[in-house]
Short mmCIF file of C-alpha atoms and ligand atoms in Angstrom, two decimals:
data_model
loop_
_atom_site.label_atom_id
_atom_site.label_comp_id
_atom_site.label_asym_id
_atom_site.label_seq_id
_atom_site.Cartn_x
_atom_site.Cartn_y
_atom_site.Cartn_z
CA MET W 8 91.95 44.74 40.98
CA TYR W 9 93.12 43.51 37.59
CA SER W 10 93.29 40.03 39.02
CA SER W 11 89.72 39.86 40.16
CA CYS W 12 88.60 41.35 36.89
CA TYR W 13 90.48 38.69 35.03
CA PHE W 14 89.06 36.02 37.25
CA TYR W 15 85.57 37.14 36.47
CA LEU W 16 86.27 37.31 32.79
CA PHE W 17 87.71 33.85 32.75
CA HIS W 18 84.53 32.35 34.12
CA PHE W 19 82.56 34.39 31.68
CA CYS W 20 84.89 32.94 29.11
CA LEU W 21 83.74 29.41 29.75
CA LEU W 22 80.44 30.46 28.21
CA PHE W 23 81.77 32.83 25.57
CA ILE W 24 84.98 31.53 24.21
CA THR W 25 86.17 34.79 22.68
CA CYS W 26 86.27 36.60 26.00
CA LEU W 27 89.96 37.52 25.88
CA ALA W 28 89.23 39.80 22.97
CA GLN W 29 86.94 41.78 25.25
CA THR W 30 89.60 42.76 27.77
CA ASN W 31 91.65 45.81 26.89
CA PHE W 32 94.94 44.26 27.97
CA HIS W 33 96.35 41.31 26.05
CA PRO W 34 99.46 40.09 27.80
CA LYS W 35 101.74 38.26 25.40
CA THR W 36 104.69 37.85 27.72
CA PHE W 37 105.00 36.82 31.34
CA PHE W 38 108.03 36.31 33.51
CA LEU W 39 109.26 34.39 36.50
CA ALA W 40 112.24 35.27 38.65
CA VAL W 41 114.71 32.41 39.00
CA LYS W 42 117.64 31.99 41.37
CA GLN W 43 120.11 29.26 42.21
CA ASP W 44 119.79 27.40 45.49
CA PRO W 45 123.40 27.24 46.70
CA SER W 46 123.01 23.92 48.52
CA THR W 47 121.40 21.83 45.75
CA LEU W 48 122.53 23.95 42.75
CA GLN W 49 118.96 23.69 41.47
CA TYR W 50 117.36 26.77 39.93
CA ILE W 51 114.33 27.85 41.94
CA THR W 52 111.39 30.04 41.02
CA GLU W 53 108.37 31.14 43.03
CA ILE W 54 104.74 31.14 41.93
CA GLN W 55 101.65 32.44 43.73
CA GLN W 56 98.97 29.79 44.05
CA ARG W 57 95.77 28.89 45.97
CA THR W 58 93.14 30.89 47.90
CA PRO W 59 94.32 32.78 49.81
CA LEU W 60 97.38 33.14 47.56
CA VAL W 61 100.66 31.87 48.98
CA PRO W 62 104.14 31.90 47.45
CA VAL W 63 105.32 28.41 46.43
CA LYS W 64 108.96 27.67 45.65
CA LEU W 65 109.55 25.25 42.78
CA ALA W 66 112.64 23.85 41.07
CA VAL W 67 112.78 24.56 37.34
CA HIS W 68 112.84 21.53 35.04
CA VAL W 69 112.72 22.42 31.34
CA GLY W 70 112.00 18.81 30.36
CA GLY W 71 109.32 18.28 33.03
CA GLU W 72 105.83 17.38 31.88
CA ASN W 73 103.85 19.14 34.58
CA LEU W 74 103.90 21.31 37.65
CA TRP W 75 103.84 19.22 40.80
CA VAL W 76 103.73 20.36 44.36
CA ASP W 77 103.67 18.74 47.79
CA CYS W 78 100.03 18.67 48.94
CA GLN W 79 100.53 16.41 51.90
CA THR W 80 102.14 19.02 54.13
CA GLY W 81 100.64 22.46 54.68
CA PHE W 82 98.46 22.76 51.58
CA LYS W 83 95.42 24.95 52.31
CA SER W 84 93.16 26.38 49.67
CA SER W 85 89.44 27.05 49.36
CA THR W 86 89.62 26.84 45.56
CA TYR W 87 91.37 23.47 45.25
CA LYS W 88 89.50 21.15 42.85
CA PRO W 89 90.54 17.54 42.31
CA ALA W 90 90.14 16.35 38.70
CA ARG W 91 87.17 13.96 38.57
CA CYS W 92 87.62 10.57 36.91
CA ASN W 93 87.47 10.70 33.11
CA SER W 94 87.30 14.50 33.01
CA ARG W 95 89.05 16.67 30.43
CA GLN W 96 91.67 17.57 33.08
CA CYS W 97 92.53 13.88 33.60
CA ASN W 98 92.98 13.51 29.87
CA LEU W 99 95.14 16.59 29.46
CA ALA W 100 97.38 15.56 32.34
CA LYS W 101 97.68 11.97 31.03
CA SER W 102 96.13 10.28 34.01
CA THR W 103 97.25 6.72 34.63
CA SER W 104 94.73 5.73 37.28
CA CYS W 105 91.52 6.81 38.88
CA GLY W 106 89.66 6.08 42.09
CA ASP W 107 89.32 6.86 45.76
CA CYS W 108 92.13 7.81 48.04
CA LYS W 109 92.56 5.16 50.77
CA THR W 110 92.01 7.47 53.73
CA LYS W 111 88.80 8.70 52.19
CA ASN W 112 87.07 9.72 55.39
CA LYS W 113 89.58 12.50 55.58
CA THR W 114 89.67 14.03 52.15
CA ARG W 115 92.31 16.68 51.66
CA PRO W 116 94.17 18.14 48.68
CA GLY W 117 95.95 15.16 47.14
CA CYS W 118 93.53 12.61 48.60
CA ASN W 119 89.95 12.66 47.33
CA SER W 120 87.27 10.29 46.08
CA ASN W 121 86.64 9.85 42.38
CA ALA W 122 89.86 11.60 41.40
CA CYS W 123 92.51 10.78 38.79
CA TYR W 124 96.25 10.45 39.19
CA ASN W 125 99.35 10.74 37.09
CA ILE W 126 102.97 9.89 37.68
CA VAL W 127 105.40 12.56 38.80
CA SER W 128 109.12 12.22 39.30
CA ASN W 129 111.99 14.16 40.75
CA PRO W 130 114.91 14.04 38.31
CA ALA W 131 116.99 16.09 40.71
CA LEU W 132 117.40 12.92 42.74
CA ASN W 133 117.51 9.96 40.39
CA ASN W 134 115.16 7.90 38.32
CA THR W 135 113.99 5.81 41.24
CA PHE W 136 111.89 8.65 42.67
CA TYR W 137 108.39 8.35 41.24
CA SER W 138 104.98 8.72 42.74
CA GLY W 139 101.33 8.80 41.81
CA ALA W 140 99.89 12.27 42.33
CA GLU W 141 96.33 13.56 42.30
CA ILE W 142 95.60 15.78 39.30
CA ALA W 143 94.00 19.04 40.39
CA GLU W 144 93.19 22.62 39.51
CA ASP W 145 93.65 25.76 41.53
CA VAL W 146 94.13 29.48 41.18
CA MET W 147 97.53 30.73 40.13
CA THR W 148 98.76 34.24 39.38
CA ILE W 149 101.61 35.38 37.20
CA GLN W 150 103.31 38.67 36.51
CA SER W 151 102.95 40.00 32.95
CA ILE W 152 105.14 42.32 30.94
CA ASN W 153 103.78 45.56 29.52
CA GLY W 154 105.28 45.45 26.05
CA SER W 155 104.79 49.15 25.42
CA ASN W 156 107.41 50.09 28.02
CA THR W 157 111.10 49.42 28.24
CA GLY W 158 112.27 51.01 31.48
CA PRO W 159 111.51 50.28 35.11
CA GLU W 160 107.77 50.55 34.32
CA SER W 161 107.88 47.52 32.05
CA ARG W 162 106.13 45.22 34.48
CA GLY W 163 102.52 44.75 33.55
CA PRO W 164 99.69 43.68 35.84
CA VAL W 165 99.57 40.44 37.78
CA VAL W 166 97.16 38.14 35.97
CA THR W 167 95.10 35.33 37.45
CA ILE W 168 94.61 31.89 35.95
CA PRO W 169 91.68 30.40 37.88
CA ASN W 170 92.07 26.79 36.76
CA PHE W 171 95.73 25.97 36.47
CA ILE W 172 96.20 22.17 36.22
CA PHE W 173 98.93 20.63 38.36
CA SER W 174 99.75 17.42 40.24
CA CYS W 175 99.50 17.03 43.96
CA SER W 176 102.35 14.88 45.25
CA PRO W 177 103.20 13.27 48.55
CA SER W 178 105.84 15.05 50.64
CA PHE W 179 108.62 12.49 50.21
CA LEU W 180 109.09 13.49 46.59
CA THR W 181 110.49 16.89 47.59
CA GLN W 182 113.52 15.29 49.23
CA ASN W 183 116.80 16.94 48.22
CA LEU W 184 115.04 19.82 46.46
CA GLY W 185 116.43 22.44 48.81
CA LYS W 186 115.07 24.49 51.67
CA ASP W 187 111.33 25.28 51.39
CA VAL W 188 111.14 24.01 47.79
CA LYS W 189 107.76 22.32 47.40
CA GLY W 190 107.90 20.80 43.94
CA MET W 191 108.95 21.29 40.35
CA ILE W 192 107.74 23.40 37.45
CA GLY W 193 107.95 21.63 34.09
CA PHE W 194 108.30 23.25 30.65
CA GLY W 195 108.28 20.02 28.61
CA GLN W 196 107.53 20.30 24.92
CA GLN W 197 104.79 17.74 24.43
CA SER W 198 102.66 17.93 27.52
CA SER W 199 99.32 19.76 27.47
CA VAL W 200 99.81 20.72 31.10
CA SER W 201 103.37 21.99 31.02
CA PHE W 202 103.67 25.55 32.28
CA VAL W 203 104.24 27.12 28.88
CA THR W 204 101.46 25.13 27.18
CA GLN W 205 98.82 26.10 29.73
CA LEU W 206 99.74 29.79 29.69
CA ALA W 207 99.90 29.85 25.90
CA SER W 208 96.50 28.26 25.59
CA VAL W 209 94.81 30.56 28.12
CA PHE W 210 96.35 33.76 26.74
CA LYS W 211 96.54 32.67 23.09
CA PHE W 212 100.19 33.15 22.39
CA SER W 213 102.79 31.01 20.74
CA ARG W 214 104.34 28.32 22.95
CA GLN W 215 107.78 29.67 23.66
CA PHE W 216 109.91 30.59 26.61
CA ALA W 217 113.44 31.81 27.20
CA ILE W 218 115.62 31.07 30.19
CA CYS W 219 118.40 33.30 31.50
CA LEU W 220 120.15 31.89 34.58
CA SER W 221 122.17 34.12 36.85
CA ALA W 222 125.52 32.83 38.09
CA SER W 223 125.05 34.34 41.54
CA PRO W 224 122.80 32.79 44.20
CA GLN W 225 122.14 36.38 45.36
CA GLU W 226 120.78 37.63 42.06
CA ASN W 227 117.67 36.73 40.13
CA GLY W 228 117.79 35.64 36.54
CA ILE W 229 114.60 35.46 34.49
CA ILE W 230 112.35 33.15 32.52
CA PHE W 231 110.38 34.94 29.83
CA ILE W 232 107.24 33.07 28.82
CA GLY W 233 105.67 34.16 25.56
CA HIS W 234 106.66 36.70 22.97
CA ARG W 235 109.80 38.75 22.46
CA PRO W 236 111.44 41.15 22.99
CA TYR W 237 113.68 39.92 25.82
CA LEU W 238 114.84 43.26 27.12
CA PHE W 239 117.89 43.84 29.29
CA ALA W 240 119.21 47.05 30.78
CA LEU W 241 119.94 49.87 28.33
CA GLY W 242 117.24 48.47 26.06
CA PHE W 243 119.30 45.59 24.64
CA ASP W 244 116.97 42.98 23.15
CA ALA W 245 118.67 39.59 23.52
CA SER W 246 116.36 37.99 20.95
CA GLN W 247 118.43 39.75 18.25
CA ASP W 248 121.43 37.60 19.11
CA LEU W 249 119.74 34.22 18.95
CA PHE W 250 120.99 31.54 16.59
CA TYR W 251 119.00 28.36 16.27
CA THR W 252 119.32 24.62 16.10
CA PRO W 253 116.46 22.12 15.63
CA ILE W 254 114.87 20.16 18.46
CA ILE W 255 115.53 16.63 17.25
CA ARG W 256 113.38 14.23 19.22
CA SER W 257 109.81 13.73 20.26
CA SER W 258 110.26 13.50 23.99
CA PRO W 259 109.21 15.69 26.88
CA GLU W 260 112.91 16.54 27.27
CA TYR W 261 114.76 18.76 24.79
CA TYR W 262 117.35 17.15 22.52
CA LEU W 263 119.54 18.86 19.95
CA HIS W 264 122.34 17.68 17.69
CA VAL W 265 125.92 18.45 18.65
CA SER W 266 127.84 17.27 15.57
CA SER W 267 131.34 17.97 16.86
CA ILE W 268 133.30 19.85 19.50
CA ARG W 269 136.16 22.27 18.85
CA ILE W 270 138.61 23.57 21.40
CA ASN W 271 140.28 26.72 20.12
CA ALA W 272 141.04 25.79 16.49
CA LYS W 273 141.14 22.02 17.01
CA THR W 274 138.21 19.81 16.04
CA LEU W 275 138.19 16.87 18.43
CA PRO W 276 138.10 13.29 17.17
CA LEU W 277 134.81 12.11 18.69
CA ASN W 278 132.66 9.06 18.01
CA ASN W 279 130.03 10.35 15.57
CA THR W 280 127.74 7.40 16.10
CA LEU W 281 127.62 8.20 19.77
CA LEU W 282 126.97 11.90 19.12
CA SER W 283 124.07 11.14 16.76
CA LEU W 284 122.54 8.12 18.43
CA GLY W 285 123.06 9.21 22.02
CA GLY W 286 122.15 12.80 21.29
CA THR W 287 122.49 15.89 23.45
CA ARG W 288 119.91 16.87 26.02
CA ILE W 289 119.65 20.27 27.64
CA SER W 290 118.52 20.28 31.27
CA THR W 291 118.19 22.78 34.08
CA ALA W 292 118.01 19.87 36.53
CA VAL W 293 121.70 19.02 35.97
CA PRO W 294 124.21 21.48 37.46
CA TYR W 295 127.24 20.77 35.22
CA THR W 296 127.36 19.43 31.67
CA VAL W 297 127.77 15.66 31.69
CA LEU W 298 129.91 14.06 28.96
CA GLU W 299 129.98 10.37 28.08
CA PRO W 300 133.37 9.01 29.29
CA SER W 301 135.13 8.81 25.88
CA ILE W 302 133.96 12.36 25.08
CA TYR W 303 134.99 13.62 28.52
CA ASP W 304 138.44 12.15 28.09
CA THR W 305 138.99 13.76 24.69
CA VAL W 306 137.65 17.15 25.82
CA SER W 307 139.73 17.11 28.99
CA LYS W 308 143.01 16.26 27.19
CA ALA W 309 142.45 18.91 24.52
CA PHE W 310 141.48 21.54 27.10
CA ILE W 311 144.64 20.87 29.12
CA SER W 312 146.85 21.01 26.05
CA GLU W 313 145.29 24.31 24.92
CA MET W 314 145.81 25.94 28.32
CA PRO W 315 148.85 28.25 28.47
CA GLU W 316 152.00 26.30 29.38
CA ASN W 317 152.35 27.90 32.83
CA VAL W 318 148.88 26.80 34.00
CA LYS W 319 149.53 23.47 35.74
CA THR W 320 147.05 20.75 36.53
CA VAL W 321 146.53 19.87 40.21
CA SER W 322 144.78 17.04 42.09
CA PRO W 323 141.12 16.88 41.09
CA VAL W 324 138.31 18.00 43.38
CA ALA W 325 135.15 15.88 43.11
CA PRO W 326 132.90 15.76 41.14
CA PHE W 327 135.44 17.22 38.70
CA LYS W 328 138.41 15.35 37.24
CA THR W 329 140.35 18.13 35.52
CA CYS W 330 141.62 20.91 37.76
CA PHE W 331 144.22 23.67 37.53
CA ASN W 332 146.36 25.81 39.76
CA SER W 333 144.68 29.20 39.60
CA SER W 334 147.88 31.21 40.03
CA PHE W 335 148.37 31.85 36.33
CA ILE W 336 144.78 31.96 35.13
CA GLY W 337 143.90 35.46 34.02
CA ILE W 338 140.53 37.13 34.08
CA SER W 339 138.84 39.49 31.64
CA ARG W 340 135.43 40.95 30.91
CA LEU W 341 134.44 37.54 29.50
CA GLY W 342 135.39 35.66 32.66
CA TYR W 343 138.44 33.50 33.25
CA ASN W 344 140.89 33.14 30.39
CA ALA W 345 140.41 29.63 29.10
CA PRO W 346 140.57 27.87 25.75
CA GLY W 347 137.33 28.43 23.82
CA ILE W 348 135.05 25.40 23.71
CA TYR W 349 132.70 25.30 20.71
CA PHE W 350 129.76 22.94 20.50
CA VAL W 351 129.19 22.70 16.75
CA LEU W 352 125.48 22.13 16.16
CA HIS W 353 123.48 20.78 13.20
CA ASP W 354 125.39 22.99 10.75
CA PRO W 355 129.20 23.55 10.76
CA ASN W 356 128.60 27.29 10.80
CA VAL W 357 126.34 27.19 13.84
CA PHE W 358 128.17 26.71 17.09
CA TRP W 359 127.72 27.54 20.73
CA THR W 360 130.74 29.28 22.22
CA ILE W 361 131.61 28.41 25.81
CA THR W 362 134.06 30.85 27.38
CA GLY W 363 135.89 30.74 30.73
CA ALA W 364 132.91 32.06 32.69
CA ASN W 365 131.03 28.87 31.74
CA SER W 366 133.89 26.38 31.52
CA LEU W 367 135.96 27.04 34.64
CA LEU W 368 134.78 26.96 38.23
CA LEU W 369 136.71 28.14 41.29
CA VAL W 370 136.22 25.13 43.59
CA LYS W 371 138.46 26.32 46.39
CA GLN W 372 141.19 28.82 47.08
CA GLY W 373 143.82 28.38 44.37
CA VAL W 374 142.04 25.68 42.34
CA PHE W 375 139.93 25.99 39.19
CA CYS W 376 138.26 22.97 37.62
CA LEU W 377 136.88 22.29 34.18
CA ALA W 378 133.16 22.51 35.01
CA PHE W 379 132.14 19.38 33.10
CA VAL W 380 131.61 15.99 34.68
CA GLU W 381 132.25 12.52 33.37
CA GLY W 382 129.07 10.47 32.96
CA LYS W 383 128.60 6.78 33.49
CA LYS W 384 129.53 4.49 30.60
CA ALA W 385 125.96 3.37 30.11
CA MET W 386 124.45 6.85 30.28
CA GLY W 387 122.86 6.44 26.84
CA GLU W 388 123.11 10.13 25.98
CA ALA W 389 126.34 11.56 24.61
CA ILE W 390 126.00 14.94 26.35
CA VAL W 391 123.65 16.52 28.88
CA ILE W 392 124.10 20.29 28.87
CA GLY W 393 123.72 21.53 32.43
CA SER W 394 122.89 24.84 34.08
CA TYR W 395 126.46 26.08 34.70
CA GLN W 396 127.01 26.23 30.95
CA MET W 397 123.68 28.06 30.49
CA GLN W 398 124.46 30.80 33.01
CA ASN W 399 124.36 34.32 31.58
CA ASN W 400 123.34 32.95 28.18
CA LEU W 401 119.76 33.40 27.03
CA VAL W 402 118.34 30.11 25.77
CA GLU W 403 115.03 30.19 23.93
CA PHE W 404 112.75 27.17 23.48
CA ASP W 405 110.49 27.74 20.49
CA LEU W 406 108.05 24.83 20.43
CA PRO W 407 105.92 25.53 17.32
CA ARG W 408 109.05 25.92 15.19
CA ARG W 409 110.77 23.03 17.00
CA ARG W 410 114.01 24.88 17.63
CA ILE W 411 116.25 26.06 20.44
CA GLY W 412 118.02 29.42 20.27
CA PHE W 413 121.24 30.48 21.98
CA THR W 414 122.72 33.96 22.42
CA ASN W 415 126.21 32.96 23.63
CA SER W 416 127.45 34.68 26.77
CA LEU W 417 125.70 37.98 27.44
CA PHE W 418 129.11 39.14 28.70
CA PHE W 419 129.92 39.72 25.00
CA ARG W 420 127.14 42.32 25.19
CA GLN W 421 128.36 43.69 28.52
CA THR W 422 125.21 42.56 30.27
CA MET W 423 124.05 39.52 32.22
CA CYS W 424 120.89 37.66 33.21
CA SER W 425 120.30 39.69 36.37
CA ASP W 426 120.68 42.97 34.52
CA GLN W 427 117.05 43.69 33.57
CA PHE W 428 114.15 45.59 35.08
CA TYR W 429 111.79 42.70 35.72
CA THR W 430 113.30 40.61 38.50
CA SER W 431 116.25 42.62 39.82
C1 NAG B 506 84.43 6.44 57.66
O1 NAG B 506 83.14 7.02 57.64
C2 NAG B 506 82.08 6.07 57.77
C3 NAG B 506 80.74 6.78 57.57
O2 NAG B 506 80.80 8.11 58.09
C4 NAG B 506 82.20 5.37 59.15
O3 NAG B 506 81.20 4.42 59.29
C5 NAG B 506 83.56 4.70 59.26
O4 NAG B 506 83.75 4.15 60.54
C6 NAG B 506 84.69 5.72 58.98
N1 NAG B 506 85.97 5.01 58.91
C7 NAG B 506 87.06 5.46 59.53
C8 NAG B 506 88.30 4.65 59.33
O5 NAG B 506 87.09 6.48 60.20
C1 NAG B 507 118.64 7.58 44.51
O1 NAG B 507 118.66 8.59 45.51
C2 NAG B 507 118.46 8.11 46.81
C3 NAG B 507 118.36 9.31 47.75
O2 NAG B 507 119.34 10.26 47.49
C4 NAG B 507 119.58 7.16 47.18
O3 NAG B 507 119.34 6.64 48.46
C5 NAG B 507 119.63 6.01 46.17
O4 NAG B 507 120.73 5.17 46.44
C6 NAG B 507 119.76 6.57 44.77
N1 NAG B 507 119.68 5.49 43.81
C7 NAG B 507 120.47 5.39 42.75
C8 NAG B 507 120.21 4.25 41.83
O5 NAG B 507 121.34 6.22 42.52
C1 NAG B 508 101.33 49.89 29.84
O1 NAG B 508 102.14 51.04 29.88
C2 NAG B 508 101.52 52.22 29.37
C3 NAG B 508 102.54 53.34 29.34
O2 NAG B 508 103.10 53.56 30.61
C4 NAG B 508 100.32 52.54 30.25
O3 NAG B 508 99.65 53.68 29.73
C5 NAG B 508 99.37 51.35 30.25
O4 NAG B 508 98.30 51.59 31.13
C6 NAG B 508 100.09 50.10 30.68
N1 NAG B 508 99.18 48.98 30.53
C7 NAG B 508 98.89 48.17 31.54
C8 NAG B 508 97.90 47.11 31.24
O5 NAG B 508 99.43 48.25 32.64
C1 NAG B 509 130.93 4.61 19.04
O1 NAG B 509 129.71 4.67 19.79
C2 NAG B 509 128.84 3.61 19.50
C3 NAG B 509 127.52 3.91 20.22
O2 NAG B 509 127.73 4.13 21.59
C4 NAG B 509 129.50 2.31 19.95
O3 NAG B 509 128.62 1.22 19.70
C5 NAG B 509 130.83 2.12 19.21
O4 NAG B 509 131.50 0.99 19.70
C6 NAG B 509 131.71 3.34 19.37
N1 NAG B 509 132.87 3.24 18.50
C7 NAG B 509 134.12 3.33 18.94
C8 NAG B 509 135.20 3.24 17.91
O5 NAG B 509 134.37 3.47 20.13
C1 NAG B 510 150.03 26.88 42.62
O1 NAG B 510 151.24 27.44 42.18
C2 NAG B 510 151.86 28.27 43.18
C3 NAG B 510 153.08 28.97 42.52
O2 NAG B 510 153.88 28.06 41.82
C4 NAG B 510 152.24 27.39 44.36
O3 NAG B 510 152.80 28.20 45.38
C5 NAG B 510 150.97 26.74 44.91
O4 NAG B 510 151.29 25.85 45.96
C6 NAG B 510 150.26 25.97 43.80
N1 NAG B 510 148.95 25.52 44.32
C7 NAG B 510 148.53 24.26 44.20
C8 NAG B 510 147.16 23.96 44.72
O5 NAG B 510 149.20 23.37 43.67
#
């Protein structure tokens, strides 16, 4: 009922721009459930789109510029609208071409006359996977949070966005995305059609979102979109624990400055030029943090030497190169006992603490590996922070203030990303 009401109001809104002020509910925060696909290690969320509404599974890509979905196979919707050449939608979605789809006698979503296209890519594969995709609008719904509640009643109404702009890709682009995953949802910082930008502009809130990835493929984590608080069980507000570092580049992707790395008390001798010029990207499309080879080598040696004497290295298990016999690795509330890894950020007093839960991975019976991978020599970037290191940390992306916030492991607070009332 709320949805149809909202739908009506939105159309009304096109004539009277202040319409949101006339509704009595002003959602400032929305959420999506997010869960790891065990086969691809991608993090997957589900949106409701089209008329009639259907659930659509999408891989999360924080640096993605748009939401794209396979329209070639099984896309049915009575409210699908291709973006007409030179329209506002084409502009917002940075169209690169315009015209008629070749099989124009059979128009379908993704293939219409007088429609514009942009380029979409699948970074989960590699940079060779690009395609033109028809820019379009359709109905989408999203679950809001009722900020006046903290307990199990904290879900607010489902809200409808009648004209959500997305890109309609051919089916081949979904290769390797995992079972039933139909596209990707982008939260890039500069795009006018990224998920957070569109929601923020429709509902008039500040462009920010916070990601909390669960470590278990059986349990949902959460993406908060919009305003704080970020409430977990027992009323703990994770936004209180955030410490910030600046976003350092103008790029759809998110870069921050890692100025040095410490392991326990030792500051590692790393190439500062590489750290500053190459920079550090944070990406949900990469499963394990990738380190440039000279950095990997230094981190690996220091990690081994800081392990207790009785923990022996064993033959590596790909894609990892540093593995240990698990027999003497202890476990505590904070995860496996491992040397602390500290990514020192823009300021020597601001560092991200990576404990055993995010640095060691049980790869098979009896073998733990350092869950970082060695990049290619010519990777350009010094570090790409991947999803394993983000698990059970809350990471906030605050676009207007150009900063990224980290909480450190929620295990320090005896909670975790699945431990909230919204998605569990
Ligand atoms: C497309 O439609 C036109 C007009 O209806 C028709 O003349 C033409 O043969 C059709 N082409 C194909 C490939 O079906
Ligand atoms: C990109 O991925 C495809 C499919 O997985 C693979 O066939 C191709 O070799 C890859 N290319 C590069 C440059 O890695
Ligand atoms: C929010 O929660 C309060 C308290 O339970 C309730 O009275 C109110 O109707 C809720 N608002 C919406 C929009 O669901
Ligand atoms: C440090 O990194 C820069 C940039 O990649 C490189 O040009 C330079 O040779 C490196 N210095 C050393 C001592 O390896
Ligand atoms: C780990 O150490 C135990 C005890 O020394 C030994 O029995 C086992 O074979 C070792 N495992 C591996 C994978 O080396």
